[in-house]
Short mmCIF file of C-alpha atoms in Angstrom, two decimals:
data_model
loop_
_atom_site.label_atom_id
_atom_site.label_comp_id
_atom_site.label_asym_id
_atom_site.label_seq_id
_atom_site.Cartn_x
_atom_site.Cartn_y
_atom_site.Cartn_z
CA MET A 618 10.97 -47.29 -7.56
CA THR A 619 12.40 -44.09 -6.54
CA ARG A 620 10.54 -40.83 -6.87
CA CYS A 621 12.67 -38.23 -8.51
CA ARG A 622 12.74 -35.02 -6.32
CA TRP A 623 13.34 -32.93 -9.41
CA CYS A 624 10.57 -33.86 -11.74
CA GLY A 625 8.40 -36.07 -9.37
CA MET A 626 8.38 -39.07 -11.59
CA ASP A 627 9.01 -42.58 -10.39
CA SER A 628 12.29 -44.08 -11.69
CA GLN A 629 13.59 -47.60 -11.58
CA ASP A 630 17.16 -46.36 -11.49
CA PRO A 631 17.77 -45.03 -8.01
CA TYR A 632 20.78 -42.80 -9.16
CA VAL A 633 19.66 -41.16 -12.33
CA CYS A 634 16.12 -40.31 -13.22
CA GLU A 635 14.89 -42.19 -16.16
CA TRP A 636 12.60 -39.28 -16.98
CA CYS A 637 14.53 -36.11 -16.54
CA LYS A 638 17.92 -37.65 -16.76
CA ARG A 639 19.21 -35.88 -13.61
CA VAL A 640 21.32 -37.28 -10.90
CA MET A 641 18.85 -37.96 -8.11
CA ALA A 642 20.96 -36.58 -5.41
CA THR A 643 22.46 -33.35 -6.96
CA GLY A 644 19.92 -32.50 -9.64
CA GLN A 645 22.79 -32.21 -12.16
CA PRO A 646 22.39 -33.67 -15.61
CA ALA A 647 23.46 -37.24 -15.96
CA PRO A 648 26.88 -37.72 -17.51
CA PRO A 649 26.89 -38.46 -21.18
CA GLY A 650 26.86 -42.12 -21.99
CA TYR A 651 25.52 -43.02 -18.61
CA LYS A 652 23.66 -46.35 -18.59
CA PRO A 653 21.82 -47.72 -15.71
CA SER A 654 23.58 -50.56 -14.02
CA PRO A 655 21.67 -53.93 -14.51
CA SER A 656 22.71 -54.85 -11.07
CA ALA A 657 21.27 -51.69 -9.58
CA PRO A 658 19.93 -52.46 -6.15
CA SER A 659 16.40 -51.90 -5.19
CA PRO A 660 16.08 -48.35 -4.25
CA THR A 661 16.48 -47.37 -0.77
CA PRO A 662 13.39 -46.01 0.87
CA SER A 663 14.95 -42.57 1.68
CA SER A 664 17.80 -40.67 0.08
CA GLU A 665 19.54 -38.00 1.76
CA PRO A 666 20.06 -34.75 -0.26
CA THR A 667 23.61 -34.53 0.49
CA ILE A 668 24.55 -37.80 -1.11
CA ALA A 669 25.55 -37.64 -4.70
CA THR A 670 27.04 -40.61 -6.25
CA PRO A 671 25.88 -41.97 -9.51
CA PRO A 672 26.75 -45.48 -10.35
CA ALA A 673 30.35 -46.07 -10.99
CA ALA A 674 31.77 -48.10 -13.72
CA PRO A 675 30.32 -51.34 -14.69
CA ALA A 676 31.48 -54.33 -12.77
CA THR A 677 34.61 -56.01 -13.96
CA PRO A 678 33.87 -59.42 -15.15
CA GLY A 679 34.73 -62.12 -12.63
CA ASN A 680 35.06 -59.57 -10.05
CA PRO A 681 31.71 -58.20 -9.30
CA SER A 682 32.14 -55.02 -7.46
CA PRO A 683 29.29 -53.98 -5.23
CA PRO A 684 27.24 -51.27 -6.51
CA SER A 685 28.18 -47.99 -5.28
CA GLY A 686 25.18 -47.81 -3.01
CA VAL A 687 23.91 -44.61 -1.69
CA GLY A 688 25.74 -43.97 1.46
CA ALA A 689 26.83 -47.60 1.66
CA THR A 690 30.38 -48.39 2.56
CA PRO A 691 31.79 -51.01 0.28
CA MET A 692 31.58 -54.30 1.92
CA GLY A 693 34.87 -55.75 0.52
CA PRO A 694 38.36 -54.65 0.17
CA PRO A 695 38.66 -51.96 -2.55
CA THR A 696 39.05 -53.45 -5.94
CA PRO A 697 41.58 -51.97 -8.32
CA SER A 698 38.88 -51.54 -11.05
CA ALA A 699 36.75 -49.27 -8.91
CA THR A 700 36.50 -46.05 -10.81
CA ALA A 701 34.93 -43.84 -8.19
CA THR A 702 35.05 -43.52 -4.56
CA PRO A 703 31.69 -43.71 -3.05
CA MET A 704 31.41 -41.15 -0.31
CA GLY A 705 34.61 -40.63 1.46
CA PRO A 706 34.76 -37.03 2.35
CA ALA A 707 38.63 -37.20 2.77
CA THR A 708 39.27 -39.54 -0.17
CA PRO A 709 40.30 -37.72 -3.34
CA PRO A 710 38.20 -38.83 -6.26
CA VAL A 711 39.67 -41.21 -8.65
CA ALA A 712 38.68 -40.71 -12.24
CA ALA A 713 39.64 -43.75 -14.15
CA THR A 714 41.63 -46.85 -13.76
CA PRO A 715 45.13 -45.77 -14.77
CA MET A 716 46.65 -49.17 -15.52
CA ALA A 717 44.18 -50.84 -17.77
CA PRO A 718 45.52 -53.06 -20.41
CA SER A 719 45.20 -51.82 -23.99
CA GLY A 720 42.90 -54.76 -24.93
CA ALA A 721 40.51 -54.16 -22.10
CA PRO A 722 37.08 -52.65 -22.77
CA ARG A 723 37.10 -48.87 -22.13
CA PRO A 724 35.48 -47.94 -19.08
CA VAL A 725 32.36 -45.81 -19.23
CA PRO A 726 32.90 -42.25 -18.36
CA THR A 727 31.89 -41.41 -14.85
CA THR A 728 31.40 -38.45 -12.69
CA THR A 729 33.12 -37.96 -9.37
CA ALA A 730 31.15 -37.35 -6.28
CA PRO A 731 31.38 -33.64 -5.32
CA PRO A 732 32.53 -33.08 -1.82
CA PRO A 733 29.78 -32.61 0.78
CA GLY A 734 30.22 -28.90 1.00
CA GLN A 735 29.66 -28.39 -2.75
CA VAL A 736 26.63 -30.58 -2.57
CA ARG A 737 25.19 -28.45 0.10
CA ILE A 738 25.71 -25.28 -1.85
CA LEU A 739 24.10 -26.76 -4.96
CA TYR A 740 21.21 -27.96 -2.90
CA GLU A 741 20.67 -24.41 -1.49
CA ILE A 742 20.78 -22.91 -4.85
CA HIS A 743 18.13 -25.22 -6.01
CA GLU A 744 16.14 -25.13 -2.86
CA GLY A 745 16.77 -21.60 -2.05
CA LEU A 746 18.76 -19.86 0.56
CA PRO A 747 17.94 -20.21 4.15
CA PHE A 748 14.81 -18.27 5.21
CA TYR A 749 16.60 -15.65 7.24
CA LEU A 750 18.94 -14.87 4.33
CA ARG A 751 15.98 -14.53 2.01
CA LEU A 752 14.25 -12.38 4.46
CA GLU A 753 17.26 -10.16 4.94
CA ARG A 754 17.47 -9.89 1.08
CA PHE A 755 13.97 -8.84 0.97
CA LEU A 756 14.19 -6.33 3.83
CA ALA A 757 17.22 -4.83 2.25
CA VAL A 758 15.32 -3.40 -0.60
CA VAL A 759 11.85 -2.98 1.04
CA LEU A 760 12.90 -1.24 4.24
CA PRO A 761 14.94 1.73 2.60
CA LEU A 762 12.27 2.21 0.03
CA ALA A 763 9.74 2.28 2.76
CA ALA A 764 11.77 5.01 4.44
CA ILE A 765 11.80 7.07 1.23
CA ASN A 766 8.08 6.53 0.78
CA VAL A 767 7.41 7.78 4.29
CA LEU A 768 9.44 10.84 3.62
CA VAL A 769 7.36 11.56 0.41
CA LEU A 770 4.13 10.90 2.24
CA SER A 771 4.99 13.25 5.08
CA GLN A 772 5.92 15.94 2.69
CA ARG A 773 3.42 15.52 -0.18
CA PRO A 774 0.42 13.53 1.20
CA GLU A 775 -1.65 14.25 -1.74
CA TRP A 776 0.72 12.09 -3.81
CA ALA A 777 -0.03 9.19 -1.49
CA LEU A 778 -1.84 7.13 -4.05
CA TRP A 779 0.84 7.37 -6.74
CA SER A 780 3.71 6.92 -4.33
CA ASN A 781 2.05 3.91 -2.74
CA LEU A 782 1.33 2.43 -6.12
CA ILE A 783 4.99 2.40 -7.12
CA TYR A 784 6.02 1.08 -3.73
CA PHE A 785 3.60 -1.82 -3.65
CA PHE A 786 4.44 -2.68 -7.24
CA ILE A 787 8.14 -2.93 -6.30
CA LEU A 788 7.28 -4.87 -3.09
CA GLY A 789 5.21 -7.38 -5.15
CA MET A 790 8.05 -7.78 -7.64
CA TRP A 791 10.79 -8.11 -5.20
CA MET A 792 9.04 -10.64 -2.87
CA PRO A 793 9.25 -13.56 -5.37
CA GLY A 794 12.59 -11.95 -6.66
CA SER A 795 14.14 -12.50 -3.31
CA HIS A 796 12.78 -16.10 -3.36
CA LEU A 797 10.77 -15.32 -0.20
CA ILE A 798 7.61 -16.55 -1.82
CA GLY A 799 6.78 -18.49 -4.94
CA THR A 800 5.47 -17.04 -8.20
CA ILE A 801 2.01 -17.18 -9.59
CA ASP A 802 1.96 -20.64 -11.28
CA ASP A 803 -1.42 -22.27 -11.62
CA ALA A 804 -5.06 -21.51 -11.83
CA GLU A 805 -5.53 -21.72 -8.06
CA ASP A 806 -3.12 -18.89 -7.64
CA TYR A 807 -5.11 -16.77 -10.13
CA ARG A 808 -8.31 -17.69 -8.29
CA ASP A 809 -6.91 -16.58 -4.93
CA VAL A 810 -5.52 -13.42 -6.34
CA ALA A 811 -9.03 -12.58 -7.85
CA LEU A 812 -10.68 -13.34 -4.59
CA VAL A 813 -8.47 -10.84 -2.67
CA MET A 814 -8.96 -8.29 -5.27
CA VAL A 815 -12.78 -8.56 -5.05
CA LEU A 816 -12.49 -8.44 -1.25
CA SER A 817 -10.47 -5.20 -1.57
CA LEU A 818 -12.71 -3.51 -3.98
CA PHE A 819 -16.01 -4.28 -2.37
CA CYS A 820 -15.60 -5.38 1.18
CA CYS A 821 -12.82 -4.09 3.32
CA GLY A 822 -9.34 -2.70 3.73
CA PRO A 823 -5.97 -4.69 4.00
CA VAL A 824 -6.44 -5.97 7.46
CA GLY A 825 -9.90 -7.29 6.78
CA ALA A 826 -8.92 -8.75 3.40
CA LEU A 827 -5.98 -10.58 5.01
CA VAL A 828 -7.98 -11.94 7.92
CA LEU A 829 -11.04 -12.94 5.73
CA TYR A 830 -8.67 -14.77 3.14
CA PHE A 831 -6.77 -16.52 5.98
CA LEU A 832 -9.96 -17.69 7.49
CA ALA A 833 -11.48 -18.84 4.26
CA SER A 834 -8.39 -20.63 3.03
CA GLY A 835 -8.02 -22.23 6.42
CA ILE A 836 -11.59 -23.62 6.34
CA LEU A 837 -11.28 -24.70 2.63
CA ALA A 838 -8.03 -26.48 3.73
CA LEU A 839 -9.76 -28.24 6.71
CA ILE A 840 -13.01 -29.27 4.75
CA LEU A 841 -11.75 -29.92 1.17
CA LYS A 842 -8.04 -30.65 2.00
CA THR A 843 -6.88 -27.95 -0.34
CA ASP A 844 -3.47 -26.38 0.01
CA ILE A 845 -3.03 -23.09 1.80
CA ASN A 846 -1.50 -20.47 -0.52
CA TRP A 847 1.26 -19.35 1.89
CA SER A 848 2.81 -17.29 -0.78
CA LEU A 849 -0.29 -15.12 -1.09
CA ILE A 850 -0.70 -14.96 2.70
CA GLY A 851 2.95 -13.74 3.05
CA LEU A 852 2.50 -11.17 0.27
CA LEU A 853 -0.74 -9.86 2.04
CA LEU A 854 1.00 -9.92 5.32
CA ALA A 855 3.80 -7.60 3.88
CA TYR A 856 1.28 -5.33 2.28
CA THR A 857 -0.84 -5.06 5.34
CA ILE A 858 2.19 -4.11 7.54
CA ALA A 859 3.42 -1.60 4.91
CA ARG A 860 -0.14 -0.02 4.66
CA ILE A 861 -0.37 0.21 8.45
CA VAL A 862 2.97 2.20 8.38
CA PHE A 863 1.92 4.37 5.59
CA ASP A 864 -1.42 5.12 6.86
CA LEU A 865 -0.05 5.81 10.29
CA VAL A 866 2.09 8.54 8.59
CA LEU A 867 -0.94 10.09 6.95
CA ILE A 868 -2.78 9.98 10.35
CA LEU A 869 0.07 11.61 12.15
CA ILE A 870 0.12 14.52 9.77
CA ASP A 871 -3.61 14.86 10.04
CA PHE A 872 -4.25 13.90 6.53
CA GLU A 873 -6.19 10.80 7.41
CA GLU A 874 -8.13 9.32 10.30
CA VAL A 875 -8.14 5.87 11.76
CA GLY A 876 -11.58 5.37 10.39
CA ASP A 877 -10.14 5.78 6.83
CA PHE A 878 -7.81 2.97 7.19
CA LEU A 879 -10.31 0.48 8.89
CA ARG A 880 -12.63 0.78 6.03
CA VAL A 881 -15.75 -1.30 5.40
CA GLY A 882 -17.22 -0.90 1.94
CA PHE A 883 -16.41 0.06 -1.58
CA SER A 884 -12.97 1.49 -2.25
CA PHE A 885 -11.07 2.13 -5.51
CA VAL A 886 -7.86 3.12 -3.59
CA ASP A 887 -7.45 -0.25 -1.92
CA PHE A 888 -8.33 -1.93 -5.15
CA PHE A 889 -5.62 -0.04 -7.11
CA LEU A 890 -3.01 -0.73 -4.59
CA VAL A 891 -3.76 -4.51 -4.53
CA VAL A 892 -3.71 -4.38 -8.42
CA ALA A 893 -0.22 -2.85 -8.23
CA LEU A 894 0.85 -5.48 -5.64
CA PHE A 895 -0.22 -8.39 -7.74
CA GLY A 896 0.88 -6.83 -10.88
CA GLY A 897 4.40 -6.73 -9.33
CA TRP A 898 4.06 -10.25 -8.06
CA LEU A 899 3.19 -11.50 -11.65
CA PHE A 900 5.97 -9.44 -13.17
CA GLY A 901 8.59 -10.52 -10.57
CA GLY A 902 7.62 -14.16 -11.27
CA LEU A 903 8.24 -13.74 -14.84
CA VAL A 904 11.65 -12.02 -14.60
CA ARG A 905 12.81 -14.18 -11.70
CA SER A 906 16.00 -16.12 -12.46
CA ASP A 907 15.62 -19.50 -11.36
CA MET B 950 25.91 -8.20 -2.84
CA THR B 951 27.64 -9.69 0.10
CA ILE B 952 25.65 -10.52 3.22
CA TRP B 953 27.09 -7.52 5.22
CA ALA B 954 25.96 -5.10 2.45
CA ILE B 955 22.55 -6.57 2.67
CA ARG B 956 22.38 -6.54 6.47
CA THR B 957 23.61 -2.86 6.49
CA LEU B 958 20.90 -1.90 4.08
CA TRP B 959 17.99 -3.31 5.97
CA ILE B 960 19.24 -2.09 9.37
CA LEU B 961 19.70 1.37 8.14
CA GLY B 962 16.30 1.50 6.47
CA ALA B 963 14.71 0.11 9.62
CA LEU B 964 16.54 2.92 11.70
CA ALA B 965 15.49 5.65 9.20
CA LEU B 966 11.80 4.34 9.33
CA ILE B 967 11.80 4.57 13.11
CA ALA B 968 13.36 7.86 13.23
CA GLU B 969 10.91 9.33 10.64
CA MET B 970 7.98 8.01 12.58
CA PHE B 971 9.35 9.39 15.83
CA LEU B 972 9.78 12.88 14.24
CA LEU B 973 6.31 12.79 12.68
CA ALA B 974 4.69 11.97 15.98
CA ASN B 975 6.27 14.89 17.82
CA PRO B 976 4.58 17.28 17.74
CA ARG B 977 1.33 16.38 16.00
CA TYR B 978 -0.71 19.50 15.81
CA ARG B 979 0.80 23.03 15.26
CA VAL B 980 -0.03 26.20 13.60
CA PRO B 981 2.22 26.75 10.65
CA ALA B 982 4.95 29.15 10.92
CA PRO B 983 4.79 32.41 8.83
CA SER B 984 7.31 30.90 6.41
CA GLU B 985 4.93 27.99 5.73
CA TRP B 986 2.19 30.25 4.41
CA GLU B 987 1.53 31.34 0.91
CA THR B 988 -0.68 33.65 -1.03
CA PHE B 989 -3.33 32.03 -3.26
CA GLU B 990 -5.02 33.91 -6.02
CA ALA B 991 -8.33 32.58 -6.86
CA ARG B 992 -10.68 34.14 -9.52
CA ARG B 993 -12.48 36.35 -7.14
CA PHE B 994 -10.29 36.65 -4.10
CA SER B 995 -6.81 36.09 -2.79
CA ILE B 996 -6.04 34.49 0.62
CA ARG B 997 -2.93 33.51 2.55
CA LYS B 998 -3.12 29.84 3.45
CA PRO B 999 -0.79 27.30 4.83
CA LYS B 1000 1.30 25.57 2.11
CA ARG B 1001 0.12 22.20 3.35
CA PHE B 1002 -3.50 23.09 2.56
CA ARG B 1003 -4.27 22.16 -0.94
CA ALA B 1004 -6.60 24.18 -3.05
CA GLY B 1005 -9.35 22.27 -4.80
CA ASP B 1006 -12.86 22.43 -6.21
CA VAL B 1007 -15.44 22.38 -3.36
CA GLN B 1008 -17.22 19.49 -5.02
CA PHE B 1009 -14.40 17.01 -5.42
CA GLY B 1010 -11.53 18.71 -3.82
CA ARG B 1011 -11.42 16.89 -0.66
CA LEU B 1012 -11.37 13.53 -2.54
CA PHE B 1013 -9.06 14.30 -5.51
CA ALA B 1014 -6.01 16.56 -6.04
CA LEU B 1015 -6.72 18.64 -9.16
CA PRO B 1016 -4.27 21.11 -10.77
CA ASP B 1017 -4.96 24.76 -10.20
CA LEU B 1018 -6.14 25.29 -13.77
CA ALA B 1019 -9.06 23.00 -13.07
CA LEU B 1020 -10.36 25.55 -10.59
CA ALA B 1021 -12.83 27.21 -13.00
CA SER B 1022 -15.53 28.20 -10.56
CA ASP B 1023 -15.60 31.01 -8.06
CA ASP B 1024 -16.02 28.62 -5.12
CA VAL B 1025 -12.82 27.30 -3.79
CA GLY B 1026 -11.88 25.02 -1.02
CA PHE B 1027 -8.59 24.54 0.90
CA TYR B 1028 -8.16 21.03 2.21
CA ARG B 1029 -5.84 19.12 4.57
CA GLY B 1030 -7.05 15.60 3.90
CA ARG B 1031 -10.66 14.73 3.85
CA ARG B 1032 -11.59 15.84 7.35
CA THR B 1033 -10.18 19.41 7.40
CA GLY B 1034 -11.24 22.14 5.14
CA PHE B 1035 -11.82 25.82 4.67
CA GLU B 1036 -14.37 26.44 1.83
CA VAL B 1037 -15.47 29.82 0.26
CA TYR B 1038 -18.82 29.97 -1.51
CA PHE B 1039 -20.40 32.95 -3.41
CA ARG B 1040 -24.19 32.86 -3.49
CA PRO B 1041 -26.75 35.43 -4.71
CA LEU B 1042 -28.50 37.34 -2.00
CA LEU B 1043 -31.85 37.11 -3.59
CA ASP B 1044 -33.67 33.85 -4.11
CA THR B 1045 -32.94 33.38 -7.83
CA SER B 1046 -35.44 30.57 -8.02
CA ASN B 1047 -38.27 33.10 -7.77
CA PRO B 1048 -38.21 35.68 -10.63
CA LEU B 1049 -40.58 37.88 -8.85
CA ASN B 1050 -37.95 38.85 -6.50
CA GLN B 1051 -35.78 40.37 -9.11
CA LEU B 1052 -38.62 42.05 -10.88
CA THR B 1053 -39.68 43.70 -7.70
CA LEU B 1054 -36.17 45.24 -7.15
CA GLN B 1055 -35.70 46.29 -10.76
CA ASN B 1056 -39.18 47.87 -11.22
CA ASN B 1057 -39.51 49.53 -7.84
CA PRO B 1058 -36.28 51.17 -6.80
CA ASN B 1059 -38.01 52.69 -3.80
CA VAL B 1060 -38.80 49.31 -2.21
CA GLN B 1061 -36.83 49.03 0.86
CA VAL B 1062 -34.94 45.77 1.10
CA ASP B 1063 -33.93 44.47 4.45
CA PHE B 1064 -30.51 43.13 3.71
CA ALA B 1065 -29.81 41.93 7.06
CA ALA B 1066 -32.95 39.83 6.97
CA LEU B 1067 -31.98 38.45 3.55
CA MET B 1068 -28.50 37.61 4.70
CA ARG B 1069 -29.95 35.90 7.84
CA LYS B 1070 -32.31 33.91 5.61
CA ARG B 1071 -29.42 32.81 3.31
CA HIS B 1072 -27.54 31.77 6.37
CA ASP B 1073 -30.52 29.79 7.73
CA GLU B 1074 -30.78 28.06 4.34
CA ARG B 1075 -27.12 27.08 4.40
CA ILE B 1076 -27.47 25.50 7.95
CA ALA B 1077 -30.71 23.77 6.94
CA ALA B 1078 -28.88 22.31 3.82
CA LEU B 1079 -26.20 20.91 6.02
CA ARG B 1080 -28.71 19.48 8.46
CA ASP B 1081 -30.63 17.77 5.62
CA ASP B 1082 -27.39 16.30 4.19
CA PRO B 1083 -27.23 12.60 5.01
CA SER B 1084 -23.55 12.66 5.32
CA TYR B 1085 -23.73 15.06 8.15
CA VAL B 1086 -25.00 12.74 10.81
CA ASN B 1087 -26.44 14.30 14.02
CA PHE B 1088 -25.79 17.69 12.84
CA ARG B 1089 -26.57 20.35 15.37
CA GLU B 1090 -25.88 24.02 15.61
CA LEU B 1091 -24.07 24.89 18.73
CA LYS B 1092 -24.23 28.53 18.86
CA ARG B 1093 -24.95 31.59 16.64
CA SER B 1094 -23.27 34.97 16.89
CA LEU B 1095 -22.84 38.21 15.15
CA VAL B 1096 -19.15 38.82 14.30
CA THR B 1097 -17.16 41.35 12.53
CA VAL B 1098 -14.23 40.42 10.23
CA ARG B 1099 -12.15 43.30 8.86
CA GLY B 1100 -15.04 45.70 9.38
CA VAL B 1101 -17.63 43.38 7.65
CA ARG B 1102 -20.49 42.21 9.87
CA GLY B 1103 -21.60 38.71 9.43
CA ILE B 1104 -23.36 35.67 11.12
CA ARG B 1105 -21.30 32.79 12.40
CA SER B 1106 -22.80 29.45 13.45
CA ASP B 1107 -20.69 26.87 15.13
CA TYR B 1108 -21.82 23.37 14.47
CA GLU B 1109 -20.89 19.74 15.21
CA TYR B 1110 -21.77 16.55 13.37
CA VAL B 1111 -20.54 12.96 13.09
CA LEU B 1112 -18.78 11.21 10.31
CA PRO B 1113 -20.17 7.69 10.64
CA HIS B 1114 -18.20 4.58 10.44
CA PRO B 1115 -19.34 0.97 10.17
CA ILE B 1116 -17.40 0.34 13.37
CA PRO B 1117 -19.07 2.78 15.80
CA LEU B 1118 -15.89 3.16 17.84
CA PHE B 1119 -14.42 5.00 14.79
CA ASN B 1120 -17.24 7.48 14.33
CA MET B 1121 -15.56 10.83 14.20
CA PRO B 1122 -17.01 13.97 15.50
CA VAL B 1123 -16.34 17.06 13.37
CA HIS B 1124 -16.44 20.66 14.68
CA GLY B 1125 -16.86 23.65 12.28
CA TYR B 1126 -18.50 26.86 11.65
CA VAL B 1127 -20.40 28.64 8.78
CA PHE B 1128 -19.76 32.34 8.40
CA THR B 1129 -22.07 34.42 6.19
CA ALA B 1130 -21.52 38.01 5.23
CA LEU B 1131 -22.94 40.44 2.71
CA LEU B 1132 -20.83 41.23 -0.12
CA SER B 1133 -23.03 43.48 -2.07
CA GLU B 1134 -26.69 44.16 -2.75
CA ARG B 1135 -26.81 40.97 -4.88
CA GLU B 1136 -24.35 38.57 -3.24
CA VAL B 1137 -23.36 36.84 0.04
CA ILE B 1138 -20.25 34.97 0.87
CA HIS B 1139 -20.27 31.74 2.91
CA ILE B 1140 -17.16 30.38 4.71
CA HIS B 1141 -17.22 26.85 5.91
CA ALA B 1142 -14.35 25.78 8.09
CA TYR B 1143 -14.21 22.41 9.74
CA CYS B 1144 -11.97 19.77 11.19
CA PRO B 1145 -12.01 16.88 13.68
CA THR B 1146 -13.06 17.94 17.12
CA SER B 1147 -9.97 16.58 18.64
CA SER B 1148 -7.84 19.04 16.71
CA TYR B 1149 -10.20 22.03 16.58
CA ASP B 1150 -8.30 24.14 19.06
CA ALA B 1151 -5.14 24.06 16.95
CA TYR B 1152 -6.84 24.59 13.54
CA GLN B 1153 -9.22 27.40 14.80
CA GLN B 1154 -6.19 29.64 14.82
CA VAL B 1155 -5.42 28.71 11.24
CA PHE B 1156 -8.95 29.33 10.07
CA ASP B 1157 -9.06 32.71 11.78
CA GLN B 1158 -5.82 33.73 10.12
CA MET B 1159 -7.09 32.59 6.77
CA LEU B 1160 -10.31 34.36 7.14
CA GLY B 1161 -8.50 37.56 8.21
CA THR B 1162 -6.40 37.64 4.96
CA LEU B 1163 -9.14 36.91 2.56
CA THR B 1164 -9.31 39.97 0.18
CA LEU B 1165 -12.02 40.16 -2.54
CA LYS B 1166 -10.97 41.39 -5.99
CA LYS B 1167 -12.79 43.91 -7.91
CA GLU B 1168 -14.52 43.04 -11.26
CA GLY B 1169 -11.29 43.46 -13.25
CA GLY B 1170 -9.50 40.93 -11.02
CA ALA B 1171 -7.46 43.41 -9.12
CA PRO B 1172 -7.89 43.35 -5.44
#
């Protein structure tokens, strides 16, 4: 049995998932008319993501061709009836047997293995860009907007609440939009969001909320073996850094004091900002193009 | 977007952010230049104030920014954040809670009223109210003096108190003064001016200039 990395189900066919009908290696839909080979070998314990070769044509009677195993080099001389070249990077793919007699059974249509470079690009599209590229894409929007917000705060500090609300909504929306974090998916995400909102309303400011949530989720992960919501922690980290910068601006222009930032107790302002942040996160997850 | 456009955007954003923070931090405290002052017309007075001081209601003005139309009362505050303010109050000279006071004045015009004593009494009451306010922790009157502002004699009390914080390190001392002067036979004016102790030297000049430009209007509204 091979576990499909696209749908998570166990499949007897190691090349194409029986459940989601995708090619295991590339995630592309299986070619039309594909039938699992009866002589499919037992699945290999691990399959590299860069290997993408669905089973080739059925074996020719009397000349059983070895299954186009994953990453396996054909053990014998190449047979003329082989319809696909397994994984030769330099070998041009062969689509079909050109010289088949007219009475011979028609071969099953097959797909050709994409070259390794293409496989890597497909893999990155599905799995996301490398972290540093996603981070750069996130910062390319967030940093210029932060500079604009600092300008607004320094000139009109009494607009701080509205200006920050807009900024944090955009930040929350763009963080999943840039694929830096995941979206709000399940009940656990909503539970964690509610927990942070309660912390922000009744307990403490952004730094305190981040530290308390991180400690609480870490302890729960140790005791109950639950997952740590890294998306939420990443979002809170970005929120805290931005709040430090914006509050520092208000402190520098004598509009606020350090004590206002390191708050302990009830605060509507922090609550509204967190609501805008999570609202943006929710909205960004809904409109994100996967 | 290509990777270079993305890279350019975030690098420019980061540079702009650093430059803005640097400019904001140098210098921190300064008295506004004359071009940064404006005249504010309240219902009962006009005053020149720094543009960055926001006019507001004395009850909630330091917490919320309200439009000028909402300033329906005679008392007006001018705020720079929550910790720095200049507030103007109008209060009756006589104790209105005791109707005998008014009857005495109305029925006996020959009664000599010690207006200076009444003004002092109103000033003491104002200081006592601040001392009893739980939000003014460790309130203490530093000194009391008789001052003259534009020919009007009044009493000025400098005070200090602490704005408490759950983390004691961030308790903030606040320095300010209350100025009380007689407006008429019926009314006194109180001026509250306060700011964090660390920036009092800079803001005292601002407060003095504001106090020097305060002009009362007559009943019709004209100065």
